[in-house]
Coordinates of C-alpha atoms and ligand atoms in Angstrom, one line a residue:
M1 CA 0.0 0.0 0.0
H2 CA 1.3 3.4 -1.0
A3 CA 0.1 6.2 1.4
V4 CA 0.3 9.9 0.8
A5 CA -0.2 12.2 3.8
I6 CA -1.7 15.7 3.6
V7 CA -0.7 17.9 6.4
A8 CA -3.1 20.7 7.2
A9 CA -0.7 23.6 8.1
A10 CA -2.3 26.6 6.5
G11 CA -4.0 28.0 9.6
S12 CA -2.9 31.1 11.5
G13 CA -3.2 29.9 15.0
S14 CA -5.3 32.7 16.3
R15 CA -6.0 31.0 19.6
L16 CA -2.3 30.3 20.2
G17 CA -1.5 34.0 19.5
A18 CA 2.1 33.6 18.3
S19 CA 3.8 36.0 16.0
V20 CA 4.2 33.3 13.3
P21 CA 1.6 30.8 11.9
K22 CA 1.1 28.0 14.4
A23 CA 2.7 25.3 12.2
L24 CA 6.0 27.3 12.4
V25 CA 6.0 27.8 16.1
P26 CA 9.0 26.0 17.6
L27 CA 8.7 23.1 20.0
G28 CA 12.0 21.9 21.4
G29 CA 13.6 24.2 18.9
R30 CA 11.9 22.7 15.8
P31 CA 8.7 24.0 14.1
L32 CA 5.5 22.0 14.9
V33 CA 5.1 21.1 11.2
A34 CA 8.5 19.4 11.1
W35 CA 7.6 17.2 14.1
A36 CA 4.3 16.2 12.4
V37 CA 6.0 15.3 9.1
D38 CA 8.6 13.2 10.9
A39 CA 5.9 11.3 12.7
L40 CA 4.1 10.5 9.4
L41 CA 7.2 9.3 7.7
A42 CA 8.3 7.3 10.7
G43 CA 4.9 5.7 10.8
G44 CA 5.0 4.4 7.3
V45 CA 3.7 7.1 5.0
G46 CA 5.6 7.2 1.6
E47 CA 4.9 10.8 0.5
V48 CA 3.9 14.1 2.2
V49 CA 2.1 17.1 0.9
V50 CA 1.9 20.1 3.3
T51 CA -0.7 22.9 2.8
V52 CA 0.8 26.2 3.8
P53 CA -0.3 29.9 4.2
P54 CA 0.6 31.2 0.7
A55 CA 2.8 34.1 2.1
E56 CA 4.9 31.7 4.2
R57 CA 6.0 29.2 1.5
A58 CA 9.7 30.1 1.9
A59 CA 9.7 29.6 5.7
F60 CA 8.0 26.2 5.3
A61 CA 10.4 25.1 2.7
A62 CA 13.3 26.0 5.0
A63 CA 11.7 24.0 7.8
L64 CA 11.0 20.8 6.0
P65 CA 12.9 18.1 4.1
D66 CA 13.2 18.5 0.3
R67 CA 11.0 15.5 -0.4
V68 CA 8.0 17.3 1.1
R69 CA 5.7 19.0 -1.4
L70 CA 4.2 22.4 -0.5
V71 CA 0.8 23.7 -1.8
D72 CA -1.1 26.8 -1.0
G73 CA -3.9 26.2 1.6
G74 CA -7.3 27.9 1.7
A75 CA -9.3 30.1 4.0
T76 CA -10.7 27.1 5.9
R77 CA -9.3 23.7 6.9
T78 CA -11.7 22.1 4.5
A79 CA -10.4 24.2 1.6
S80 CA -6.8 23.5 2.6
V81 CA -7.3 19.8 2.6
R82 CA -9.2 20.0 -0.7
A83 CA -6.1 21.8 -2.2
G84 CA -3.8 19.2 -0.7
L85 CA -5.8 16.4 -2.1
A86 CA -5.8 17.9 -5.6
A87 CA -2.0 18.1 -5.5
A88 CA -1.6 14.6 -4.0
G89 CA -1.6 12.8 -7.4
S90 CA -2.9 9.4 -8.1
R91 CA 0.0 7.2 -7.3
A92 CA -1.2 6.6 -3.8
D93 CA -4.0 4.2 -2.9
A94 CA -4.3 5.6 0.6
V95 CA -4.5 9.1 2.0
L96 CA -3.8 10.2 5.5
V97 CA -4.9 13.7 6.6
H98 CA -3.1 15.1 9.6
D99 CA -3.0 18.4 11.6
A100 CA 0.4 20.1 11.8
A101 CA -0.9 21.1 15.2
R102 CA -0.4 17.5 16.5
P103 CA 3.4 17.4 16.6
L104 CA 4.0 14.7 19.1
T105 CA 1.8 12.0 17.5
P106 CA 3.7 8.7 17.9
P107 CA 4.6 6.8 14.8
D108 CA 2.6 3.9 16.2
A109 CA -0.6 5.9 16.0
V110 CA 0.1 6.5 12.4
A111 CA 0.9 2.8 11.8
R112 CA -2.5 1.8 13.4
V113 CA -4.4 3.9 10.9
L114 CA -2.4 2.5 8.0
A115 CA -3.0 -1.0 9.2
A116 CA -6.7 -0.5 9.3
L117 CA -6.7 0.7 5.7
A118 CA -4.5 -2.3 4.7
G119 CA -7.1 -4.4 6.4
G120 CA -9.9 -3.1 4.1
A121 CA -11.3 0.0 6.0
R122 CA -12.3 2.8 3.5
A123 CA -12.1 5.4 6.3
V124 CA -10.6 5.2 9.8
V125 CA -10.1 7.7 12.6
P126 CA -8.0 7.4 15.8
V127 CA -10.2 8.0 18.9
L128 CA -9.9 8.3 22.7
P129 CA -12.5 7.8 25.4
V130 CA -14.1 10.8 27.1
V131 CA -13.0 10.8 30.7
D132 CA -14.8 13.8 32.2
T133 CA -18.4 13.8 33.1
T134 CA -20.1 15.4 30.1
V135 CA -23.3 17.5 30.2
L136 CA -25.7 19.3 28.1
V137 CA -26.5 22.9 29.1
D138 CA -29.2 25.4 28.1
D139 CA -28.7 28.9 26.7
D140 CA -28.0 30.2 30.2
G141 CA -25.3 27.6 30.9
V142 CA -27.5 25.7 33.3
V143 CA -27.0 21.9 33.2
V144 CA -29.9 20.2 31.5
E145 CA -28.7 16.6 31.8
A146 CA -25.6 14.5 31.9
V147 CA -24.7 12.7 28.7
P148 CA -23.9 9.0 29.0
R149 CA -20.3 8.9 27.9
A150 CA -19.6 5.2 27.4
A151 CA -20.2 5.5 23.7
L152 CA -18.6 9.0 23.2
R153 CA -15.1 9.3 21.6
R154 CA -12.7 12.2 21.0
V155 CA -11.4 12.1 17.4
Q156 CA -7.8 12.8 16.5
T157 CA -5.7 12.8 13.4
P158 CA -4.2 11.3 11.2
Q159 CA -7.4 10.2 9.7
G160 CA -7.0 7.5 7.0
F161 CA -8.9 7.0 3.7
D162 CA -9.0 4.9 0.6
R163 CA -7.9 7.6 -1.8
A164 CA -10.7 7.2 -4.4
T165 CA -13.3 7.3 -1.6
L166 CA -11.9 10.6 -0.2
V167 CA -11.6 12.2 -3.6
A168 CA -15.1 11.2 -4.5
A169 CA -16.4 12.5 -1.1
Y170 CA -14.7 15.9 -1.6
A171 CA -16.0 16.1 -5.1
A172 CA -19.6 15.6 -3.9
L173 CA -19.2 18.2 -1.1
D174 CA -20.5 21.7 -1.6
A175 CA -17.6 24.0 -2.5
A176 CA -18.4 26.3 0.4
A177 CA -18.8 23.6 3.0
E178 CA -16.8 23.9 6.2
L179 CA -16.5 20.7 8.2
T180 CA -14.3 20.2 11.2
D181 CA -12.6 17.0 10.0
D182 CA -12.3 14.7 6.9
A183 CA -14.2 11.8 8.4
A184 CA -17.3 14.1 8.3
V185 CA -16.7 14.6 4.6
V186 CA -16.8 10.9 3.8
R187 CA -19.7 10.3 6.3
A188 CA -21.7 13.0 4.4
A189 CA -21.1 10.7 1.4
G190 CA -22.5 7.7 3.3
V191 CA -19.2 5.9 3.9
P192 CA -18.8 4.1 7.2
V193 CA -15.9 5.3 9.4
A194 CA -14.0 2.8 11.5
T195 CA -12.0 3.6 14.6
V196 CA -8.6 2.7 16.0
P197 CA -7.1 3.7 19.4
G198 CA -5.6 7.2 19.4
D199 CA -2.9 8.4 21.7
E200 CA -2.9 11.2 24.3
R201 CA 0.4 12.4 22.9
A202 CA -1.3 13.2 19.6
A203 CA -3.2 16.0 21.4
K204 CA -3.8 19.2 19.3
I205 CA -1.9 22.3 20.2
T206 CA -4.6 25.0 20.3
V207 CA -3.9 27.4 23.2
P208 CA -0.6 28.5 24.9
H209 CA -1.1 25.9 27.7
D210 CA -1.1 23.1 25.2
L211 CA 2.3 24.3 23.9
A212 CA 3.7 24.5 27.4
L213 CA 2.6 20.9 28.1
A214 CA 4.2 19.8 24.8
E215 CA 7.5 21.5 25.7
L216 CA 7.4 19.8 29.1
S217 CA 6.8 16.4 27.4
V218 CA 9.7 17.0 25.0
G219 CA 11.9 18.0 27.9
L220 CA 11.0 14.9 30.0
T221 CA 11.5 12.4 27.1
G222 CA 14.7 13.8 25.6
S223 CA 14.8 10.9 23.1
E224 CA 12.0 12.6 21.1
V225 CA 14.2 15.6 20.4
H226 CA 15.7 15.4 16.9
P227 CA 19.2 16.6 16.1
Ligands
CTP1 N1 -5.7 24.7 8.9 C1 -5.4 24.8 7.6 N2 -6.0 25.7 6.8 C2 -6.9 26.6 7.4 C3 -7.2 26.5 8.8 C4 -6.5 25.5 9.6 O1 -4.6 24.0 7.0 N3 -7.4 27.6 6.7 C5 -4.9 23.6 9.7 C6 -4.1 24.3 10.9 O2 -2.9 24.8 10.3 C7 -4.0 23.2 11.9 C8 -5.2 22.3 11.6 O3 -5.8 22.8 10.4 O4 -2.8 22.4 11.7 C9 -6.2 22.3 12.8 O5 -6.8 23.6 12.9 P1 -6.6 24.6 14.2 O6 -6.0 23.8 15.3 O7 -7.9 25.3 14.3 O8 -5.5 25.6 13.7 P2 -5.7 27.1 13.3 O9 -6.9 27.3 12.5 O10 -4.4 27.6 12.7 O11 -5.9 27.8 14.7 P3 -7.0 28.8 15.2 O12 -8.3 28.2 14.9 O13 -6.7 29.0 16.7 O14 -6.8 30.1 14.4
MG2 MG1 -8.8 26.9 13.2

């Protein structure tokens, strides 16, 4: 199986509030996007396309290995992935879509997604259980009821797809649609989405505290720091 990864890295990172786009923010001295690409390659992906903010192409090129292809992202994550998919070519039979904002994703988590695709899944997402009590609230923030959480899952990336399935699902999606992940795009096309265990280390860096935790994690497990 030949897998291409599309890394969504074209966001600005407004909630992180750094002076550079989030994917270029350093973690242990290396940009988040470089960590994310390493994890994908180490996990068994053969080819990587990174969607970038058009004005920042040079900075991304400097931060990534030559074999990584850069394409201009769009105004939304959905538009960015659509652009990445168009650039991914047809050599691959599998596509993984990953957030640059998940730098410490272990290669094992990538490999589990690839294994599910090799086993015949057309779409697969890594998931984790919900550990906190989870409630519904009304417009005033008052608790209406607790939601049974046994069947709830938090969805991570990389999300894996049969390439033709993902291409067809994006083609069928309204051009202006804005979905939060790619599994939602294939589900909209009626494709069942399988799950594999995710990993807490694949957490998304959204706010400054997330970056502080990631720095701590890199500091504690020095072996994760690349030369
Ligand atoms: N992303 C993208 N193109 C966009 C918006 C987001 O490729 N137009 C990517 C981000 O670079 C990120 C991933 O999608 O790696 C997940 O999105 P998120 O964590 O929301 O990142 P940002 O949109 O950059 O952050 P914020 O929402 O705080 O501005
Ligand atoms: Mg965003």
